One Martini backbone bead per residue (centre of mass of N, CA, C, O) as a GRO file, in nm:
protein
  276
    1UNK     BB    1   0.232   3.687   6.839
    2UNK     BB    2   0.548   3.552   6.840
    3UNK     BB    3   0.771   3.499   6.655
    4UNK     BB    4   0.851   3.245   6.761
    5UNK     BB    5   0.586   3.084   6.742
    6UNK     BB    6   0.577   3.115   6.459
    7UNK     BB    7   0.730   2.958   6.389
    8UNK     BB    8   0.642   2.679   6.499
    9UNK     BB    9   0.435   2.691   6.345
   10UNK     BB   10   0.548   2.689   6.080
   11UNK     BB   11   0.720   2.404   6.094
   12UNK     BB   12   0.444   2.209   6.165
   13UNK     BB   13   0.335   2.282   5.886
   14UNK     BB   14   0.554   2.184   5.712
   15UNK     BB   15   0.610   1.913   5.825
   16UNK     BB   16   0.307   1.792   5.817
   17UNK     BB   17   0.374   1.830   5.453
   18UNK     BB   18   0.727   1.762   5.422
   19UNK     BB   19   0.888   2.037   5.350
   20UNK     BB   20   1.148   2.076   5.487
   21UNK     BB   21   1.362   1.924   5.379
   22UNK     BB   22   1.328   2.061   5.099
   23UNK     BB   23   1.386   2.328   5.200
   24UNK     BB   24   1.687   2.249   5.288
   25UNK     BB   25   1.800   2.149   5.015
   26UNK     BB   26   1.734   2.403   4.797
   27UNK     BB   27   1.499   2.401   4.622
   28UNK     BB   28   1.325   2.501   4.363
   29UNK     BB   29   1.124   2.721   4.202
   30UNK     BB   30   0.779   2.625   4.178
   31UNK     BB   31   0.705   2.953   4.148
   32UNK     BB   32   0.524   3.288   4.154
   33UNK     BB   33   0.509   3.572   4.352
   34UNK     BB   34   0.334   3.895   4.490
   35UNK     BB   35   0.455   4.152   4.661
   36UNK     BB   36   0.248   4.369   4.834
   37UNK     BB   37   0.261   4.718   4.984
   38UNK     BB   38   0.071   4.952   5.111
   39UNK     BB   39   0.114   5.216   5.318
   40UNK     BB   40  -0.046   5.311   5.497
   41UNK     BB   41   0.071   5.442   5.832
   42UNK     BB   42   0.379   5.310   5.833
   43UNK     BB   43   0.481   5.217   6.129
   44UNK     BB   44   0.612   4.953   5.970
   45UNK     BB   45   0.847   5.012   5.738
   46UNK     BB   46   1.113   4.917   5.878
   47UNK     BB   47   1.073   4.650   5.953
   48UNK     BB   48   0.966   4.589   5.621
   49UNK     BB   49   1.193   4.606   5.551
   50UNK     BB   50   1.407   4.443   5.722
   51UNK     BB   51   1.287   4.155   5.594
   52UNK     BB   52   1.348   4.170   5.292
   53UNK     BB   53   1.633   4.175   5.329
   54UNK     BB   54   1.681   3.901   5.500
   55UNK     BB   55   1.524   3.757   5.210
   56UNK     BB   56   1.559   3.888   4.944
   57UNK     BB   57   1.329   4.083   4.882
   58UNK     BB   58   1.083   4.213   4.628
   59UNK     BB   59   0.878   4.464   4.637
   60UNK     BB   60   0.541   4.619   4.606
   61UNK     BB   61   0.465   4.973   4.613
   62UNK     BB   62   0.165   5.192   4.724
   63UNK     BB   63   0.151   5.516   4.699
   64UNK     BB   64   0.052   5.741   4.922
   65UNK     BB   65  -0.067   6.076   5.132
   66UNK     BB   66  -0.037   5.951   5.441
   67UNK     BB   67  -0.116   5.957   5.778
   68UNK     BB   68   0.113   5.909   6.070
   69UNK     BB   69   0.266   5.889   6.363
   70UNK     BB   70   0.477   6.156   6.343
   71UNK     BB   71   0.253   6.374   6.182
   72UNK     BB   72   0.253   6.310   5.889
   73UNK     BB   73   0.353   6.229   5.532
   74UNK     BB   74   0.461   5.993   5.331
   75UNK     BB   75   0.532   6.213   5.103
   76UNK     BB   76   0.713   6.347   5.234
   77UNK     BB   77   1.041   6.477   5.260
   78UNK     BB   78   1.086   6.283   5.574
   79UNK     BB   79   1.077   6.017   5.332
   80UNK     BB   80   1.281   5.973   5.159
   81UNK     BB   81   1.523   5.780   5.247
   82UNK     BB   82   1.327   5.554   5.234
   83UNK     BB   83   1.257   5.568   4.933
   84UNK     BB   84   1.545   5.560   4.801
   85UNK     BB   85   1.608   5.270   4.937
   86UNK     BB   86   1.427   5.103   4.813
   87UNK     BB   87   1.513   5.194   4.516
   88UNK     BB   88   1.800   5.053   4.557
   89UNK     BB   89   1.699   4.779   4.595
   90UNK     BB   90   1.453   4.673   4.361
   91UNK     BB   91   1.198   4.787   4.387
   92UNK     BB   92   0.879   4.883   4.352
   93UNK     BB   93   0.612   5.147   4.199
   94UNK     BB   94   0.317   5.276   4.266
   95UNK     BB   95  -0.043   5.407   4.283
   96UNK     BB   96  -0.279   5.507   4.556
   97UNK     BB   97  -0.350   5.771   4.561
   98UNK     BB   98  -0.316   6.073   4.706
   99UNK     BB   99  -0.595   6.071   4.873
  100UNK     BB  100  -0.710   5.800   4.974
  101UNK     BB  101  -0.955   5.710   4.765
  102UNK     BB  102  -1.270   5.634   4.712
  103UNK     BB  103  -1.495   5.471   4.422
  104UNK     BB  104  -1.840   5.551   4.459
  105UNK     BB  105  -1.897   5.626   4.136
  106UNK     BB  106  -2.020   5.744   3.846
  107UNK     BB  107  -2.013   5.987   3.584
  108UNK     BB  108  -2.052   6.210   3.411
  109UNK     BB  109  -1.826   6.209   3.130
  110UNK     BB  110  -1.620   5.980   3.275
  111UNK     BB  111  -1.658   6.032   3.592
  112UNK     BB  112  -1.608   6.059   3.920
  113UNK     BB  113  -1.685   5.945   4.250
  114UNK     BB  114  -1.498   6.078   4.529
  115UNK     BB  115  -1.315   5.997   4.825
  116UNK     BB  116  -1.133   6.134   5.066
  117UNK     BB  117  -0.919   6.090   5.352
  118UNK     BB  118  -0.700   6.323   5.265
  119UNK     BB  119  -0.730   6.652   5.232
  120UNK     BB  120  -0.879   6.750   5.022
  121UNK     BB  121  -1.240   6.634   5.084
  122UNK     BB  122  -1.232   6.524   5.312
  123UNK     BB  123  -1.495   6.318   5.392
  124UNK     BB  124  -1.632   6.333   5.063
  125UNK     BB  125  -1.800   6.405   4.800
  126UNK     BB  126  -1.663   6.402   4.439
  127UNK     BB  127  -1.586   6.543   4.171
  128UNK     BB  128  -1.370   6.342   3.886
  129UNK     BB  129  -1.255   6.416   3.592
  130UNK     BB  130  -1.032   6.242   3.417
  131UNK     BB  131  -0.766   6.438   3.475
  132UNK     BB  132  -0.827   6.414   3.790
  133UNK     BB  133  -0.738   6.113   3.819
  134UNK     BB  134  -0.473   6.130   3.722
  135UNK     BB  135  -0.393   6.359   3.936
  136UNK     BB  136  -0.415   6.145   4.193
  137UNK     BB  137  -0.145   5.974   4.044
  138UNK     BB  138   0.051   6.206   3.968
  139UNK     BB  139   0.114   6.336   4.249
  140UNK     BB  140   0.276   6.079   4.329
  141UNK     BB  141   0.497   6.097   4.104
  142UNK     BB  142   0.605   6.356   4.207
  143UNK     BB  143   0.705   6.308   4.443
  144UNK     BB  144   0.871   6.036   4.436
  145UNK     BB  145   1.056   6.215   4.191
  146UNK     BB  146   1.167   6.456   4.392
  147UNK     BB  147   1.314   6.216   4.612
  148UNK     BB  148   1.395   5.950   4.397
  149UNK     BB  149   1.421   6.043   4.073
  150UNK     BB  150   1.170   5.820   4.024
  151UNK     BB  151   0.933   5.693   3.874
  152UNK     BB  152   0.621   5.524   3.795
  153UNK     BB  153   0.515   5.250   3.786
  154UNK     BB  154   0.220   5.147   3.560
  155UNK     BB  155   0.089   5.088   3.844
  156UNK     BB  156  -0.271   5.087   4.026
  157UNK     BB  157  -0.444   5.100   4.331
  158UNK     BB  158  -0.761   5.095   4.469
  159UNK     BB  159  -0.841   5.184   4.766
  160UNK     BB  160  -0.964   4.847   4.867
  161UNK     BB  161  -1.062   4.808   4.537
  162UNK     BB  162  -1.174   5.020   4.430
  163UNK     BB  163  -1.383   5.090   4.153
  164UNK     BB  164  -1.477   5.199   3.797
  165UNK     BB  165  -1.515   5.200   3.463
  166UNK     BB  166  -1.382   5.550   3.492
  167UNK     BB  167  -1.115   5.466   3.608
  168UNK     BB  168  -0.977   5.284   3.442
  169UNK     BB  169  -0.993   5.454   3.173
  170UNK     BB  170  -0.819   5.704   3.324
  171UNK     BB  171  -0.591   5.553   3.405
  172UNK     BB  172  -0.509   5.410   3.131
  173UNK     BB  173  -0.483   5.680   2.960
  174UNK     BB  174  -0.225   5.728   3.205
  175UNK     BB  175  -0.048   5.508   3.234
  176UNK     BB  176  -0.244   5.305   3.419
  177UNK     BB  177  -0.268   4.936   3.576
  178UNK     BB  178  -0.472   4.752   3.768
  179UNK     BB  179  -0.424   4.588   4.099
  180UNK     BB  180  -0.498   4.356   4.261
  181UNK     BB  181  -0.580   4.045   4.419
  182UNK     BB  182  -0.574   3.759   4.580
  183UNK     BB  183  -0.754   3.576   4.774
  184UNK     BB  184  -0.525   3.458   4.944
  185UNK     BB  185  -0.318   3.759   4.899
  186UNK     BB  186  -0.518   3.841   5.145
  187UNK     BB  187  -0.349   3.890   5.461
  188UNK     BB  188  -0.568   4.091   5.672
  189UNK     BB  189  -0.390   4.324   5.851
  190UNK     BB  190  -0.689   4.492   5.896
  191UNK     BB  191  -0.804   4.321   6.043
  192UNK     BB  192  -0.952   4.201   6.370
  193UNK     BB  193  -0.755   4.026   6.611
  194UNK     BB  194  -0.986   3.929   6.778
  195UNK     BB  195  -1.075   3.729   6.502
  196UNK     BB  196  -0.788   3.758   6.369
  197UNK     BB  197  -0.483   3.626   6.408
  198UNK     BB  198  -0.210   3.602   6.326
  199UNK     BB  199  -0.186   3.252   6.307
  200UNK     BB  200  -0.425   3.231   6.131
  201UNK     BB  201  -0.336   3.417   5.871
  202UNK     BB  202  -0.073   3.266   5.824
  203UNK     BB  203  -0.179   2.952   5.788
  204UNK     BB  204  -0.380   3.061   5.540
  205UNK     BB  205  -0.116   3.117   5.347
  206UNK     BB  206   0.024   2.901   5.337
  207UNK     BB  207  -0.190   2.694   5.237
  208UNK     BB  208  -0.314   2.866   4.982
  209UNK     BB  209  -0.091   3.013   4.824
  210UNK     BB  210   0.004   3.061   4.481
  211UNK     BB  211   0.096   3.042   4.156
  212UNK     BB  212   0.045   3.385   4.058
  213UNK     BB  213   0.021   3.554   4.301
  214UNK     BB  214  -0.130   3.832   4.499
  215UNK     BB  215   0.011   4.046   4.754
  216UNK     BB  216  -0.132   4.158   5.041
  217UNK     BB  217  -0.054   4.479   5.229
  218UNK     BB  218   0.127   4.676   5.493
  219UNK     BB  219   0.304   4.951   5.691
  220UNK     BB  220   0.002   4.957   5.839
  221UNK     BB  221  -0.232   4.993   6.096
  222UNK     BB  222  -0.436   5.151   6.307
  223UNK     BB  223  -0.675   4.952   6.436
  224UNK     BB  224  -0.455   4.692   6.505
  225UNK     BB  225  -0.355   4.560   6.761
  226UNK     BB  226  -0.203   4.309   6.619
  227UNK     BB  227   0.033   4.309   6.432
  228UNK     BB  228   0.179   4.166   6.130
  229UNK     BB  229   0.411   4.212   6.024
  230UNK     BB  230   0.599   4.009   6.164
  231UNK     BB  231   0.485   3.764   5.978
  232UNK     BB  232   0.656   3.799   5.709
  233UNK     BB  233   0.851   3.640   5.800
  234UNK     BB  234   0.750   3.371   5.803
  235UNK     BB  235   0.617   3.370   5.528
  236UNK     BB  236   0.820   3.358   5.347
  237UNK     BB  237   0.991   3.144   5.428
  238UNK     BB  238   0.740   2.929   5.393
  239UNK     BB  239   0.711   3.009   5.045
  240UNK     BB  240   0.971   2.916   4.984
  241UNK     BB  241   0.983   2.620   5.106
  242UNK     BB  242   0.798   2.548   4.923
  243UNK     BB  243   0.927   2.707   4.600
  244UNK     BB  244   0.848   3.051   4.609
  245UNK     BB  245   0.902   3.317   4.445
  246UNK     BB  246   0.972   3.680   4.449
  247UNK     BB  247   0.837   3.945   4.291
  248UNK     BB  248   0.781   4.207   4.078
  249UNK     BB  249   0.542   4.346   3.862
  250UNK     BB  250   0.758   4.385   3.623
  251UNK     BB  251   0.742   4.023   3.607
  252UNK     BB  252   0.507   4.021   3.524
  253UNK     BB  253   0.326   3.906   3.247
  254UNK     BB  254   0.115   4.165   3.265
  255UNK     BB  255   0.298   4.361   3.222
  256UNK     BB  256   0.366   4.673   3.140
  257UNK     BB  257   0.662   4.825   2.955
  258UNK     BB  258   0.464   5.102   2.919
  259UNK     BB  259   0.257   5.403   2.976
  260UNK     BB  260   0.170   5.339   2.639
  261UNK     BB  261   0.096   5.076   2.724
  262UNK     BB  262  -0.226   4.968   2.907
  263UNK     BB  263  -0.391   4.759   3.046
  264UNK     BB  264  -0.660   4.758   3.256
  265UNK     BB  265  -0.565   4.475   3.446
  266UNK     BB  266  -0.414   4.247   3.647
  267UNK     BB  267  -0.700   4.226   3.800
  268UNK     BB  268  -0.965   4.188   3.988
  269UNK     BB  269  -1.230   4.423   4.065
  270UNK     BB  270  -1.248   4.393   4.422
  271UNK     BB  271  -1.340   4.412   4.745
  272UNK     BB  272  -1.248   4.356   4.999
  273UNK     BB  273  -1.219   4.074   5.257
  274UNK     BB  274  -1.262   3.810   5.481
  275UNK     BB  275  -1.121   3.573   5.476
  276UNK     BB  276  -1.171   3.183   5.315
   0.00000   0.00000   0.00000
């Protein structure tokens, strides 16, 4: 769908509910949402870099050290002025794991079975000791810190949204706290455009997303016909409209203060699924 398009869907939306007069007229804040974007393909990272600006938004970005359409990766240094530029933004940024890997189960003594999606042993199932867990988290910490001078927050997300009892362990006793998403502030992204298009996913987080969800979005997706990306432009501006304004993860109550006290999650650990 056109962004044009998807305006009017968004304006027919509010119009229907009352809201657009009250979001003309500059109403107050009545609520905060958290947008979360993983690295995905990065295919359109400039294009949602440039939606956040026109929007004075700031996210929480969740980077991975994945493969891009331009033959790279993500932490390459040939990312770094990307990453700089955001970092002078004022967003926010966790761990993704270095490889993109799923936690498909625990091992003994601590360890986790992990499939790597990139790099040594993409596509096979590994063991890693809780120290090697760090390891994958904090591969990205030394990658964006070489980049862009600074750390990251504590905070990390497992690829999927899947967990396991000793991932969790080993990233908190690392000095990071899992984040997943809400229900609602699952975007689609992901999905099938032709089973899910653009402004079905639009209408229903307009809809749904409530104050204190955490919203879930990438940079990119490789299998996606339809892109998703540009719909971030109306759907910030509907949930503006709505009264919700946008935080980085920073500023979540519960976030940890530093990597030395990090809870064990700020959000339910369960596998990512088609809208509800």
């Amino acid at each position: 769908m056109e962004v044009t398009q998807a305006r009017a869907v968004l304006r027919g939306l509010l119009l229907a509910g009352g809201l657009w007069a009250a979001g003309a007229a500059g109403a107050a804040c009545r609520g905060t949402v958290y947008l979360t974007l993983d690295t995905g393909s990065m295919r359109h990272a400039a294009e949602i870099a440039a939606i956040l600006r026109k929007h004075e938004v700031r996210a929480t970005f969740f980077l991975a050290n994945e493969k891009t359409p331009r033959g790279d990766h993500s932490l390459d240094p040939a990312w770094a002025a990307y990453w700089r530029a955001r970092v002078d933004e004022g967003h926010a940024f966790g761990s993704h794991t270095w490889r993109h890997g799923r936690f498909v189960g625990d091992a003994p003594q601590g360890g986790v079975r992990y499939r790597p999606q990139f790099g040594a042993g993409a596509g096979s199932t590994v063991a890693l000791t809780p120290a090697q867990v760090c390891e994958e988290l904090r591969a990205v910490e030394a990658a964006f810190k070489r980049d862009t001078g600074r750390a990251l927050d504590p905070v990390w997300r497992a690829p999927g949204g899947h967990t396991t009892p000793n991932a969790l362990a080993a990233a908190q006793a690392c000095g990071f706290a899992h984040v997943h998403w809400a229900d609602a502030g699952f975007l689609g992204d992901e999905l099938p455009s032709e089973k899910y298009p653009n402004d079905a996913l639009l209408q229903r987080a307009l809809r749904n997303v409530r104050d204190g969800d955490v919203l879930m979005a990438h940079l990119g997706i490789w299998s996606r016909q339809e892109p998703f990306a540009p719909m971030l432009d109306p759907l910030i501006a509907g949930l503006k409209q709505r009264g919700l304004c946008f935080r980085t993860l920073r500023e979540h109550p519960q976030f940890p203060s530093s990597k030395a006290a990090v809870p064990a999650s700020l959000a339910a650990a369960a596998p990512r699924g088609a809208p509800r």
